[in-house]
């Protein structure tokens, strides 16, 4: 009760404080109180976070106070309010987190720390150089580069202070679902097509019921969103050229390709396409096989628009694909025979033919001509702007989902430069699938499921009748219901009561409740989620002083976080930590804190 009262009191104080200050106002205040004073005077640090992260904020506060800081907590009720405060510059350090959903370290750093990154507050030439250098290297080569990047980012400049690496956990109703069919991947979103009921007779009569926190969907056009509202939904609605295993290995399993090959030089990538996937559409509320095959033309169209930031208004994922120079259909079999794969004498043709029942007798340009049973295949080549092996991980991301060229062109007839959200309805707009007077589902899904309709409480998906029919990847359950439950306690209650069958995202502090329930199973694995403190790099004392940032850095004791979470966290040094073992480790050191504070006061 005391904890709840404290949270309410803090929130009330923030509400009474009035409107969010502008950045100029914050910078002005920062200059007014920018004097360092005597070496005995405590330095005030303002820590920004949300109510959901209150436990972490309290630990950070206590650690800073113990090391001589005066701490001001700025706790916001939700992420929107947090973002407004952060954009206004009302913080010295912000409690932040990042999950690398593509399973590759470039994604873990590029948007966050590169000077032109979409979410970056860092401007450092050496950081930029190391990020680009590592991106050109293979997994066998880049460990030392990422180690040096971490040392520049954390050790030398203290742009961030790492807290911990989280586990990933989900609760499964084992009395309803067969737990062996429910995957828990390190990076990729939950794959629905493998999930099956304990009683297989229920596949067509009952829905799989799961949940997610956010009900307001950014966009069902895969390139227009990269957030918790659509990552799982679009992952299950659009097939990709490749996929990630549960351990982040790039594979063709469950994708549009039979096989892929990286050519010598690490700039050309070849994909041999399947011919057994059709787009699903919705007619009069019913899901039908559109009869249109998912083919190379759709792949080229999808990737060309993915890499072009001007292809759609509010393009939110182009930075993931800007290293793609071109995507094209290969029509000359000789090219495959004469091109060697990277680091081998094996040819691209030999690599693409591995495991095929019918070898290539020819490659065709048009998808209507493809007939894998007769040896006629389509091949797509993706060329990068420079050697970039990690492009494969980005091609496994939901934003690289394959859309129908025909359907998207039919819907997106607006002019991008003069786009008006009030009058133009783009492909993937949630208004077209929201129950109401204007309901007009325009979706064409290349993946195992298609979204039929949604309201404020849930979204209903139905199996794509043209997806890998008769194979192990044909969806088992006909209907999936996604309930929108934004509170974790409510979601856990729904799981325990049988209202939902699967809860992805069980918090560490609630593991025991799932483990003790007779009808539930807790699945837990490593994840690529890292929590860290982001320093303000403009308008604050910490913005200008490396010494002050380092004093904060060495105040952080990660062991205390691990103890609080009963060992259900792991140490981290940066957002790269879950992906690359660099050997770097943060060790709290009060003597270094004192040293850097003294140096700061002498600046």
Coordinates of C-alpha atoms in Angstrom, one line a residue:
X1 CA 0.0 0.0 0.0
X2 CA 2.8 2.4 0.9
X3 CA 4.4 1.8 -2.5
X4 CA 1.1 2.6 -4.3
X5 CA 0.7 5.8 -2.3
X6 CA 4.2 6.9 -3.1
X7 CA 3.6 6.4 -6.8
X8 CA 0.3 8.3 -6.7
X9 CA 1.9 11.1 -4.7
X10 CA 4.8 11.4 -7.2
X11 CA 2.3 11.4 -10.2
X12 CA 0.2 14.0 -8.5
X13 CA 3.2 16.3 -7.9
X14 CA 4.1 16.0 -11.6
X15 CA 0.5 16.8 -12.7
X16 CA 0.4 19.8 -10.5
X17 CA 3.7 21.0 -11.9
X18 CA 2.0 22.0 -15.1
X19 CA 2.9 21.8 -18.7
X20 CA 6.0 20.2 -20.2
X21 CA 8.8 22.8 -20.4
X22 CA 10.3 23.6 -23.8
X23 CA 13.9 22.6 -24.6
X24 CA 14.9 26.3 -24.6
X25 CA 13.5 26.7 -21.1
X26 CA 15.4 23.7 -19.9
X27 CA 18.6 24.8 -21.4
X28 CA 18.1 28.2 -19.8
X29 CA 17.6 26.6 -16.4
X30 CA 20.6 24.4 -17.0
X31 CA 22.8 27.5 -17.5
X32 CA 21.3 29.2 -14.4
X33 CA 22.1 26.3 -12.1
X34 CA 25.2 25.2 -14.1
X35 CA 27.7 26.4 -11.5
X36 CA 29.6 23.6 -10.0
X37 CA 30.0 25.2 -6.6
X38 CA 32.5 23.8 -4.1
X39 CA 33.8 20.2 -4.1
X40 CA 31.7 19.5 -1.0
X41 CA 28.4 20.6 -2.7
X42 CA 26.3 17.8 -4.0
X43 CA 25.5 17.6 -7.7
X44 CA 21.9 17.2 -8.5
X45 CA 20.9 14.5 -11.1
X46 CA 17.4 14.4 -12.6
X47 CA 16.4 10.8 -13.5
X48 CA 13.5 10.4 -15.9
X49 CA 11.4 7.3 -16.2
X50 CA 7.9 5.8 -16.2
X51 CA 5.8 4.4 -13.3
X52 CA 6.3 1.0 -14.8
X53 CA 10.1 1.3 -14.1
X54 CA 9.7 2.6 -10.6
X55 CA 11.6 -0.3 -9.0
X56 CA 14.6 0.4 -11.2
X57 CA 14.4 4.1 -10.7
X58 CA 14.5 3.6 -6.9
X59 CA 17.6 1.4 -7.1
X60 CA 19.4 4.0 -9.3
X61 CA 18.3 6.8 -7.0
X62 CA 19.7 4.9 -3.9
X63 CA 23.0 4.1 -5.6
X64 CA 23.5 7.7 -6.7
X65 CA 22.6 9.1 -3.3
X66 CA 25.0 6.6 -1.6
X67 CA 27.8 8.1 -3.9
X68 CA 27.1 11.7 -2.9
X69 CA 24.6 12.8 -5.5
X70 CA 21.4 14.8 -4.9
X71 CA 18.7 12.9 -6.9
X72 CA 15.5 14.2 -8.4
X73 CA 13.1 11.6 -9.8
X74 CA 10.9 12.6 -12.7
X75 CA 8.4 9.7 -12.9
X76 CA 5.9 9.8 -15.8
X77 CA 2.6 7.8 -15.8
X78 CA 3.1 6.3 -19.3
X79 CA 5.4 6.1 -22.3
X80 CA 3.8 9.1 -24.1
X81 CA 4.4 11.4 -21.2
X82 CA 7.9 10.1 -20.8
X83 CA 8.7 10.8 -24.4
X84 CA 7.3 14.3 -24.1
X85 CA 9.6 15.0 -21.1
X86 CA 12.6 13.4 -22.9
X87 CA 12.0 15.5 -26.1
X88 CA 11.8 18.6 -24.0
X89 CA 15.2 17.8 -22.4
X90 CA 13.8 17.5 -18.9
X91 CA 16.3 15.0 -17.6
X92 CA 20.0 14.3 -16.9
X93 CA 19.6 10.5 -17.4
X94 CA 16.6 8.6 -18.7
X95 CA 15.8 5.0 -17.9
X96 CA 15.8 3.4 -21.3
X97 CA 15.6 -0.1 -22.9
X98 CA 16.2 -1.7 -26.2
X99 CA 15.4 -5.1 -27.7
X100 CA 17.3 -6.2 -30.8
X101 CA 14.5 -8.0 -32.6
X102 CA 16.6 -8.8 -35.6
X103 CA 19.2 -10.8 -33.7
X104 CA 22.2 -8.8 -35.1
X105 CA 24.5 -6.3 -33.3
X106 CA 24.2 -3.6 -36.0
X107 CA 20.5 -3.2 -35.1
X108 CA 21.6 -3.0 -31.5
X109 CA 23.6 0.1 -32.1
X110 CA 22.9 1.9 -35.3
X111 CA 19.7 3.7 -34.6
X112 CA 20.6 4.3 -30.9
X113 CA 24.2 5.6 -31.1
X114 CA 25.1 6.7 -34.6
X115 CA 25.0 10.4 -35.2
X116 CA 22.2 10.2 -37.8
X117 CA 20.4 7.3 -35.9
X118 CA 16.6 7.7 -35.6
X119 CA 16.8 7.4 -31.8
X120 CA 20.3 8.7 -31.2
X121 CA 21.4 11.4 -28.7
X122 CA 25.1 10.5 -29.4
X123 CA 27.3 12.5 -31.8
X124 CA 30.8 10.9 -31.9
X125 CA 32.9 10.4 -35.0
X126 CA 34.7 7.3 -33.6
X127 CA 31.4 5.7 -32.6
X128 CA 30.1 6.3 -36.1
X129 CA 33.3 4.8 -37.6
X130 CA 33.2 1.7 -35.5
X131 CA 29.6 1.0 -36.1
X132 CA 30.2 1.2 -39.9
X133 CA 33.3 -0.9 -39.7
X134 CA 31.6 -3.7 -37.7
X135 CA 28.7 -3.8 -40.2
X136 CA 31.1 -4.7 -43.0
X137 CA 32.5 -7.6 -41.0
X138 CA 31.3 -11.2 -40.6
X139 CA 30.5 -12.7 -37.2
X140 CA 34.0 -14.2 -37.1
X141 CA 35.5 -10.8 -37.5
X142 CA 33.5 -8.2 -35.6
X143 CA 34.0 -9.2 -32.0
X144 CA 37.0 -6.9 -31.4
X145 CA 35.3 -4.1 -33.3
X146 CA 32.3 -4.2 -31.1
X147 CA 34.5 -4.5 -28.0
X148 CA 36.2 -1.3 -29.1
X149 CA 32.9 0.4 -29.8
X150 CA 31.6 -0.5 -26.3
X151 CA 34.8 1.0 -24.8
X152 CA 34.3 4.2 -26.7
X153 CA 30.6 4.4 -25.9
X154 CA 30.8 3.4 -22.2
X155 CA 34.3 3.4 -20.9
X156 CA 35.8 6.4 -22.6
X157 CA 32.8 8.7 -23.2
X158 CA 30.1 7.4 -20.8
X159 CA 27.3 8.1 -23.2
X160 CA 25.2 5.4 -21.5
X161 CA 25.3 3.5 -18.2
X162 CA 24.2 -0.2 -18.5
X163 CA 21.9 -1.8 -16.0
X164 CA 21.1 -5.3 -17.0
X165 CA 20.1 -7.8 -19.7
X166 CA 16.6 -9.3 -19.2
X167 CA 15.3 -12.8 -19.8
X168 CA 12.3 -13.5 -22.0
X169 CA 9.3 -15.4 -20.5
X170 CA 5.8 -16.4 -21.4
X171 CA 3.1 -18.3 -19.6
X172 CA 1.3 -21.1 -21.4
X173 CA -2.0 -22.7 -20.4
X174 CA -0.8 -26.3 -20.7
X175 CA -4.3 -27.7 -20.2
X176 CA -5.4 -26.1 -23.4
X177 CA -2.3 -25.8 -25.6
X178 CA 0.4 -28.3 -26.4
X179 CA 3.5 -26.6 -24.8
X180 CA 5.8 -28.4 -27.2
X181 CA 4.3 -26.5 -30.1
X182 CA 4.7 -23.0 -28.5
X183 CA 8.0 -21.4 -29.5
X184 CA 9.9 -18.8 -27.4
X185 CA 12.5 -17.2 -29.6
X186 CA 15.3 -14.9 -28.4
X187 CA 14.5 -12.2 -31.0
X188 CA 11.6 -12.9 -33.3
X189 CA 8.0 -12.4 -32.3
X190 CA 5.8 -15.4 -31.4
X191 CA 5.1 -17.6 -34.4
X192 CA 1.4 -18.7 -34.4
X193 CA 1.5 -21.2 -37.2
X194 CA 3.3 -23.9 -35.1
X195 CA 1.0 -23.6 -32.1
X196 CA -1.5 -26.4 -31.6
X197 CA -4.2 -27.4 -29.0
X198 CA -3.7 -30.3 -26.7
X199 CA -6.8 -31.6 -28.3
X200 CA -6.3 -31.4 -32.0
X201 CA -10.1 -31.6 -32.6
X202 CA -10.4 -28.0 -31.4
X203 CA -8.3 -26.6 -34.3
X204 CA -11.3 -25.4 -36.4
X205 CA -13.8 -24.9 -33.6
X206 CA -12.0 -22.8 -31.0
X207 CA -9.6 -19.9 -31.3
X208 CA -6.1 -19.5 -29.9
X209 CA -6.4 -16.5 -27.5
X210 CA -3.3 -14.5 -26.7
X211 CA -2.7 -10.8 -25.8
X212 CA -0.6 -7.7 -26.3
X213 CA -0.5 -4.4 -24.4
X214 CA -1.2 -2.0 -27.3
X215 CA -4.5 -1.9 -29.2
X216 CA -3.9 1.2 -31.3
X217 CA -2.0 -0.2 -34.3
X218 CA 0.6 1.9 -35.9
X219 CA 0.2 0.4 -39.4
X220 CA -0.5 -3.0 -41.0
X221 CA 1.8 -2.0 -43.8
X222 CA 5.1 -3.7 -42.6
X223 CA 7.4 -0.8 -43.5
X224 CA 5.3 1.8 -41.6
X225 CA 5.8 0.5 -38.1
X226 CA 8.4 -1.0 -35.8
X227 CA 6.9 -1.1 -32.3
X228 CA 5.0 -3.3 -29.9
X229 CA 1.6 -2.6 -31.5
X230 CA 2.4 -4.4 -34.7
X231 CA 5.6 -6.4 -34.5
X232 CA 3.9 -9.7 -33.6
X233 CA 0.9 -9.0 -35.9
X234 CA 2.9 -8.2 -39.0
X235 CA 5.3 -11.0 -38.4
X236 CA 2.4 -13.4 -38.6
X237 CA 0.7 -11.7 -41.6
X238 CA 3.7 -11.3 -44.0
X239 CA 6.2 -13.9 -45.1
X240 CA 9.8 -12.9 -45.5
X241 CA 12.8 -14.1 -47.5
X242 CA 14.4 -15.6 -44.5
X243 CA 13.6 -16.2 -40.8
X244 CA 15.4 -16.4 -37.5
X245 CA 15.6 -19.6 -35.4
X246 CA 14.9 -19.4 -31.7
X247 CA 18.7 -18.8 -31.2
X248 CA 18.9 -16.1 -33.9
X249 CA 20.4 -18.2 -36.7
X250 CA 19.3 -17.0 -40.2
X251 CA 17.4 -19.8 -42.0
X252 CA 15.0 -20.4 -44.9
X253 CA 12.7 -22.5 -42.7
X254 CA 9.1 -21.1 -42.7
X255 CA 10.1 -18.4 -45.2
X256 CA 9.4 -17.6 -48.9
X257 CA 12.8 -19.1 -49.9
X258 CA 13.9 -22.7 -50.3
X259 CA 17.5 -21.6 -49.8
X260 CA 19.7 -18.5 -49.9
X261 CA 23.4 -17.9 -50.7
X262 CA 25.8 -15.1 -49.9
X263 CA 28.1 -14.6 -52.9
X264 CA 31.9 -13.9 -52.7
X265 CA 32.4 -10.3 -51.7
X266 CA 29.5 -10.2 -49.2
X267 CA 27.5 -7.8 -51.3
X268 CA 25.3 -10.1 -53.5
X269 CA 22.6 -12.3 -51.9
X270 CA 20.6 -14.9 -53.8
X271 CA 17.2 -16.4 -52.8
X272 CA 15.5 -19.4 -54.5
X273 CA 11.7 -18.8 -54.1
X274 CA 8.9 -21.2 -53.2
X275 CA 5.8 -21.5 -55.4
X276 CA 3.3 -22.7 -52.7
X277 CA 2.2 -19.5 -51.0
X278 CA -0.7 -17.3 -52.1
X279 CA -2.0 -14.0 -50.8
X280 CA -5.0 -14.2 -48.6
X281 CA -7.7 -11.5 -48.7
X282 CA -11.0 -10.7 -46.9
X283 CA -14.4 -10.6 -48.8
X284 CA -17.6 -10.0 -46.9
X285 CA -15.9 -10.8 -43.7
X286 CA -14.6 -14.1 -44.9
X287 CA -11.0 -15.1 -45.6
X288 CA -10.3 -16.4 -49.1
X289 CA -7.4 -17.5 -51.2
X290 CA -6.9 -14.5 -53.6
X291 CA -5.5 -16.9 -56.2
X292 CA -2.5 -14.6 -56.5
X293 CA 0.9 -16.3 -55.9
X294 CA 3.5 -14.6 -53.8
X295 CA 6.4 -14.2 -56.2
X296 CA 9.7 -12.4 -57.1
X297 CA 7.9 -9.4 -58.5
X298 CA 6.3 -8.8 -55.0
X299 CA 9.7 -9.3 -53.4
X300 CA 11.4 -6.7 -55.6
X301 CA 8.5 -4.3 -55.1
X302 CA 8.5 -4.8 -51.3
X303 CA 12.3 -4.4 -50.8
X304 CA 12.6 -1.4 -53.1
X305 CA 9.9 0.5 -51.2
X306 CA 11.4 -0.7 -47.9
X307 CA 14.7 1.0 -48.6
X308 CA 13.2 4.2 -50.0
X309 CA 12.3 6.6 -47.2
X310 CA 10.0 8.6 -49.6
X311 CA 8.0 5.6 -50.8
X312 CA 5.3 6.2 -48.2
X313 CA 4.5 9.0 -45.7
X314 CA 5.8 8.4 -42.2
X315 CA 8.1 5.6 -43.3
X316 CA 9.5 4.2 -40.0
X317 CA 11.8 1.4 -41.0
X318 CA 13.8 2.6 -44.0
X319 CA 17.0 2.9 -41.9
X320 CA 16.9 -0.9 -41.5
X321 CA 17.0 -1.3 -45.2
X322 CA 19.0 1.7 -46.5
X323 CA 22.0 -0.6 -47.2
X324 CA 20.0 -2.4 -49.9
X325 CA 21.3 -1.0 -53.3
X326 CA 18.9 -3.0 -55.4
X327 CA 16.6 -6.1 -55.6
X328 CA 16.2 -7.8 -59.0
X329 CA 14.9 -11.0 -60.6
X330 CA 17.7 -13.2 -62.0
X331 CA 16.9 -14.7 -65.3
X332 CA 20.3 -16.1 -66.4
X333 CA 21.1 -19.6 -64.9
X334 CA 24.7 -19.1 -66.0
X335 CA 25.1 -16.4 -63.4
X336 CA 24.3 -18.9 -60.6
X337 CA 26.7 -21.5 -62.1
X338 CA 29.6 -19.0 -62.4
X339 CA 29.3 -17.2 -59.0
X340 CA 31.1 -18.6 -56.0
X341 CA 29.6 -18.3 -52.5
X342 CA 31.5 -16.4 -49.8
X343 CA 34.6 -18.2 -48.5
X344 CA 34.1 -21.3 -50.6
X345 CA 34.6 -22.9 -54.0
X346 CA 30.9 -23.9 -53.9
X347 CA 28.8 -22.1 -56.5
X348 CA 25.6 -20.2 -55.8
X349 CA 23.7 -22.8 -57.9
X350 CA 25.0 -25.6 -55.8
X351 CA 24.1 -23.8 -52.6
X352 CA 20.6 -23.0 -53.7
X353 CA 19.9 -26.5 -54.8
X354 CA 20.8 -28.1 -51.5
X355 CA 18.0 -30.4 -50.2
X356 CA 15.6 -29.8 -53.2
X357 CA 13.5 -32.7 -54.4
X358 CA 13.7 -31.2 -57.9
X359 CA 16.9 -29.5 -59.1
X360 CA 16.8 -26.3 -61.2
X361 CA 16.1 -26.9 -64.9
X362 CA 15.5 -23.3 -65.5
X363 CA 14.7 -20.0 -63.8
X364 CA 11.7 -17.9 -64.8
X365 CA 11.0 -14.2 -64.7
X366 CA 7.2 -14.2 -64.0
X367 CA 5.7 -15.8 -61.0
X368 CA 2.9 -17.4 -63.0
X369 CA 5.6 -19.4 -64.8
X370 CA 7.1 -20.9 -61.7
X371 CA 6.6 -24.6 -61.2
X372 CA 9.0 -26.0 -58.6
X373 CA 7.8 -29.6 -59.2
X374 CA 9.0 -29.3 -62.8
X375 CA 12.3 -27.5 -61.9
X376 CA 11.2 -24.0 -62.8
X377 CA 12.0 -21.5 -60.1
X378 CA 12.2 -17.8 -59.5
X379 CA 15.5 -16.3 -58.1
X380 CA 15.9 -12.9 -56.5
X381 CA 19.2 -11.1 -56.0
X382 CA 19.6 -8.5 -53.3
X383 CA 22.7 -6.3 -53.7
X384 CA 24.0 -4.1 -50.8
X385 CA 25.7 -0.7 -51.1
X386 CA 28.8 -2.2 -49.6
X387 CA 29.7 -5.6 -48.0
X388 CA 27.1 -6.1 -45.3
X389 CA 26.5 -9.6 -44.1
X390 CA 24.0 -8.4 -41.5
X391 CA 21.5 -7.6 -44.2
X392 CA 20.2 -11.1 -43.8
X393 CA 19.0 -10.4 -40.3
X394 CA 17.2 -7.3 -41.5
X395 CA 15.5 -9.3 -44.2
X396 CA 14.1 -11.5 -41.4
X397 CA 12.5 -8.5 -39.7
X398 CA 8.8 -7.9 -40.0
X399 CA 9.5 -4.7 -41.9
X400 CA 10.8 -6.9 -44.8
X401 CA 7.5 -8.7 -45.1
X402 CA 6.4 -9.3 -48.6
X403 CA 3.3 -7.3 -49.7
X404 CA 1.3 -7.6 -53.0
X405 CA 2.6 -5.2 -55.6
X406 CA -0.8 -5.3 -57.3
X407 CA -2.8 -4.6 -54.2
X408 CA -0.6 -1.9 -52.6
X409 CA -0.5 0.0 -55.9
X410 CA -4.3 -0.3 -56.2
X411 CA -4.7 1.2 -52.7
X412 CA -1.9 3.8 -52.5
X413 CA -3.0 6.1 -55.3
X414 CA -2.3 9.2 -53.2
X415 CA 0.6 11.6 -53.8
X416 CA 3.2 11.1 -51.0
X417 CA 4.2 14.7 -50.9
X418 CA 0.7 16.0 -50.4
X419 CA -0.6 13.0 -48.3
X420 CA -3.6 14.0 -46.1
X421 CA -4.4 11.5 -43.3
X422 CA -8.0 12.8 -43.1
X423 CA -8.8 12.1 -46.7
X424 CA -6.3 9.5 -47.9
X425 CA -6.6 5.9 -46.6
X426 CA -3.2 4.1 -47.2
X427 CA -2.6 0.4 -47.4
X428 CA -2.4 -1.0 -43.9
X429 CA -4.4 1.7 -42.2
X430 CA -6.2 0.2 -39.2
X431 CA -9.3 2.1 -40.0
X432 CA -10.0 -0.3 -42.8
X433 CA -10.2 -3.3 -40.4
X434 CA -11.8 -1.5 -37.4
X435 CA -15.4 -2.5 -36.9
X436 CA -17.7 0.3 -37.8
X437 CA -19.5 2.0 -40.7
X438 CA -16.4 2.5 -42.8
X439 CA -15.2 -1.1 -42.4
X440 CA -13.5 -2.1 -45.7
X441 CA -10.7 -4.6 -45.3
X442 CA -8.0 -4.0 -47.9
X443 CA -5.3 -6.3 -46.6
X444 CA -3.5 -8.9 -48.7
X445 CA -1.5 -11.2 -46.4
X446 CA 1.4 -13.3 -47.6
X447 CA 1.9 -15.0 -44.2
X448 CA 0.1 -17.7 -42.3
X449 CA -2.7 -15.4 -41.0
X450 CA -4.7 -12.4 -42.0
X451 CA -6.3 -9.8 -39.8
X452 CA -10.1 -9.8 -40.4
X453 CA -11.3 -7.2 -37.9
X454 CA -10.5 -5.4 -34.7
X455 CA -12.2 -3.2 -32.1
X456 CA -10.9 -1.6 -28.9
X457 CA -10.7 -4.9 -27.1
X458 CA -9.4 -7.4 -29.5
X459 CA -8.3 -8.3 -33.0
X460 CA -9.3 -11.5 -34.9
X461 CA -7.0 -13.3 -37.3
X462 CA -7.9 -16.2 -39.6
X463 CA -5.7 -18.8 -41.2
X464 CA -4.5 -18.1 -44.8
X465 CA -6.0 -20.9 -46.9
X466 CA -3.2 -20.5 -49.5
X467 CA -0.2 -20.8 -47.1
X468 CA 2.0 -23.8 -47.5
X469 CA -1.0 -26.2 -47.7
X470 CA -0.2 -29.7 -46.6
X471 CA 3.3 -28.8 -45.3
X472 CA 4.5 -28.7 -41.7
X473 CA 4.3 -24.9 -41.9
X474 CA 0.5 -24.8 -42.7
X475 CA -1.1 -23.1 -39.7
X476 CA -2.6 -25.6 -37.2
X477 CA -5.3 -23.4 -35.5
X478 CA -7.8 -21.7 -37.8
X479 CA -8.5 -18.6 -35.7
X480 CA -6.3 -16.4 -33.4
X481 CA -7.8 -13.8 -31.1
X482 CA -5.4 -11.1 -29.7
X483 CA -6.8 -9.4 -26.7
X484 CA -5.6 -5.9 -25.8
X485 CA -4.6 -5.9 -22.2
X486 CA -2.1 -3.1 -21.2
X487 CA -1.7 -4.0 -17.6
X488 CA 0.6 -7.0 -16.8
X489 CA -1.3 -7.9 -13.6
X490 CA -4.6 -8.0 -15.6
X491 CA -2.9 -10.1 -18.3
X492 CA -1.6 -12.5 -15.8
X493 CA -5.0 -12.8 -14.1
X494 CA -6.5 -13.5 -17.5
X495 CA -4.0 -16.3 -18.1
X496 CA -4.6 -17.9 -14.7
X497 CA -8.4 -17.7 -15.2
X498 CA -8.2 -19.3 -18.6
X499 CA -9.4 -16.2 -20.5
X500 CA -6.3 -16.2 -22.6
X501 CA -4.0 -19.2 -23.4
X502 CA -0.7 -17.5 -23.9
X503 CA 0.9 -14.5 -22.2
X504 CA 4.2 -13.4 -23.8
X505 CA 6.0 -11.0 -21.4
X506 CA 5.5 -12.3 -17.9
X507 CA 7.5 -10.0 -15.7
X508 CA 10.4 -11.4 -13.5
X509 CA 8.6 -10.5 -10.3
X510 CA 5.6 -12.7 -11.3
X511 CA 7.4 -15.9 -12.4
X512 CA 6.5 -17.7 -9.2
X513 CA 2.8 -17.1 -9.8
X514 CA 2.9 -18.9 -13.1
X515 CA 5.2 -21.7 -11.8
X516 CA 2.8 -22.4 -8.9
X517 CA -0.3 -22.6 -11.0
X518 CA -1.3 -26.2 -11.9
X519 CA -2.7 -25.3 -15.3
X520 CA 0.2 -23.1 -16.4
X521 CA 3.8 -23.6 -17.7
X522 CA 6.5 -20.9 -17.6
X523 CA 8.7 -20.8 -20.6
X524 CA 11.9 -18.8 -20.1
X525 CA 14.9 -18.1 -22.4
X526 CA 17.6 -15.5 -23.0
X527 CA 16.6 -12.3 -24.7
X528 CA 18.2 -9.4 -26.5
X529 CA 16.6 -6.8 -24.2
X530 CA 18.9 -4.5 -22.3
X531 CA 18.0 -1.7 -19.8
X532 CA 20.4 1.2 -19.5
X533 CA 20.6 4.9 -18.5
X534 CA 20.7 7.3 -21.5
X535 CA 22.6 10.6 -20.7
X536 CA 21.2 13.9 -22.0
X537 CA 23.7 15.2 -24.5
X538 CA 22.3 18.8 -24.8
X539 CA 21.7 21.6 -22.3
X540 CA 22.6 19.9 -19.1
X541 CA 25.8 19.6 -16.9
X542 CA 26.1 16.0 -17.8
X543 CA 26.0 16.9 -21.5
X544 CA 29.3 18.8 -21.3
X545 CA 31.2 16.8 -18.7
X546 CA 32.6 13.3 -19.3
X547 CA 33.8 13.4 -15.7
X548 CA 30.3 13.9 -14.4
X549 CA 28.9 11.1 -16.6
X550 CA 31.7 8.7 -15.5
X551 CA 30.9 9.5 -11.8
X552 CA 27.3 8.4 -12.5
X553 CA 28.5 5.4 -14.5
X554 CA 30.7 4.0 -11.7
X555 CA 27.9 4.5 -9.2
X556 CA 25.9 1.8 -10.9
X557 CA 26.1 -1.6 -9.1
X558 CA 24.6 -4.2 -11.4
X559 CA 24.7 -6.9 -8.6
X560 CA 22.0 -5.0 -6.7
X561 CA 19.7 -5.2 -9.7
X562 CA 20.4 -8.9 -10.1
X563 CA 19.6 -9.4 -6.4
X564 CA 16.4 -7.5 -6.5
X565 CA 15.2 -9.6 -9.4
X566 CA 16.3 -12.9 -7.7
X567 CA 18.8 -13.7 -10.4
X568 CA 16.3 -13.2 -13.2
X569 CA 18.5 -10.6 -14.9
X570 CA 22.0 -10.8 -16.3
X571 CA 24.9 -8.3 -16.4
X572 CA 25.3 -6.1 -19.5
X573 CA 27.8 -3.6 -20.8
X574 CA 25.8 -2.2 -23.8
X575 CA 22.9 -3.2 -26.0
X576 CA 25.4 -5.5 -27.8
X577 CA 26.0 -7.6 -24.7
X578 CA 23.4 -10.3 -25.5
X579 CA 24.7 -10.7 -29.0
X580 CA 28.5 -10.5 -28.8
X581 CA 30.7 -11.6 -26.0
X582 CA 33.2 -8.7 -25.8
X583 CA 34.4 -9.4 -22.3
X584 CA 33.7 -5.9 -21.1
X585 CA 32.1 -5.6 -17.7
X586 CA 31.0 -2.6 -15.5
X587 CA 32.2 -2.8 -11.9
X588 CA 30.9 -0.2 -9.4
X589 CA 33.7 1.7 -7.8
X590 CA 33.1 4.5 -5.2
X591 CA 36.7 5.6 -5.3
X592 CA 36.4 6.3 -9.1
X593 CA 33.1 8.2 -8.4
X594 CA 35.0 10.4 -6.0
X595 CA 37.9 10.9 -8.4
X596 CA 35.6 11.9 -11.3
X597 CA 33.5 14.2 -9.1
X598 CA 36.6 16.0 -7.9
X599 CA 37.8 16.3 -11.5
X600 CA 34.3 17.6 -12.5
X601 CA 34.4 20.3 -9.8
X602 CA 37.8 21.5 -11.1
X603 CA 36.6 21.9 -14.7

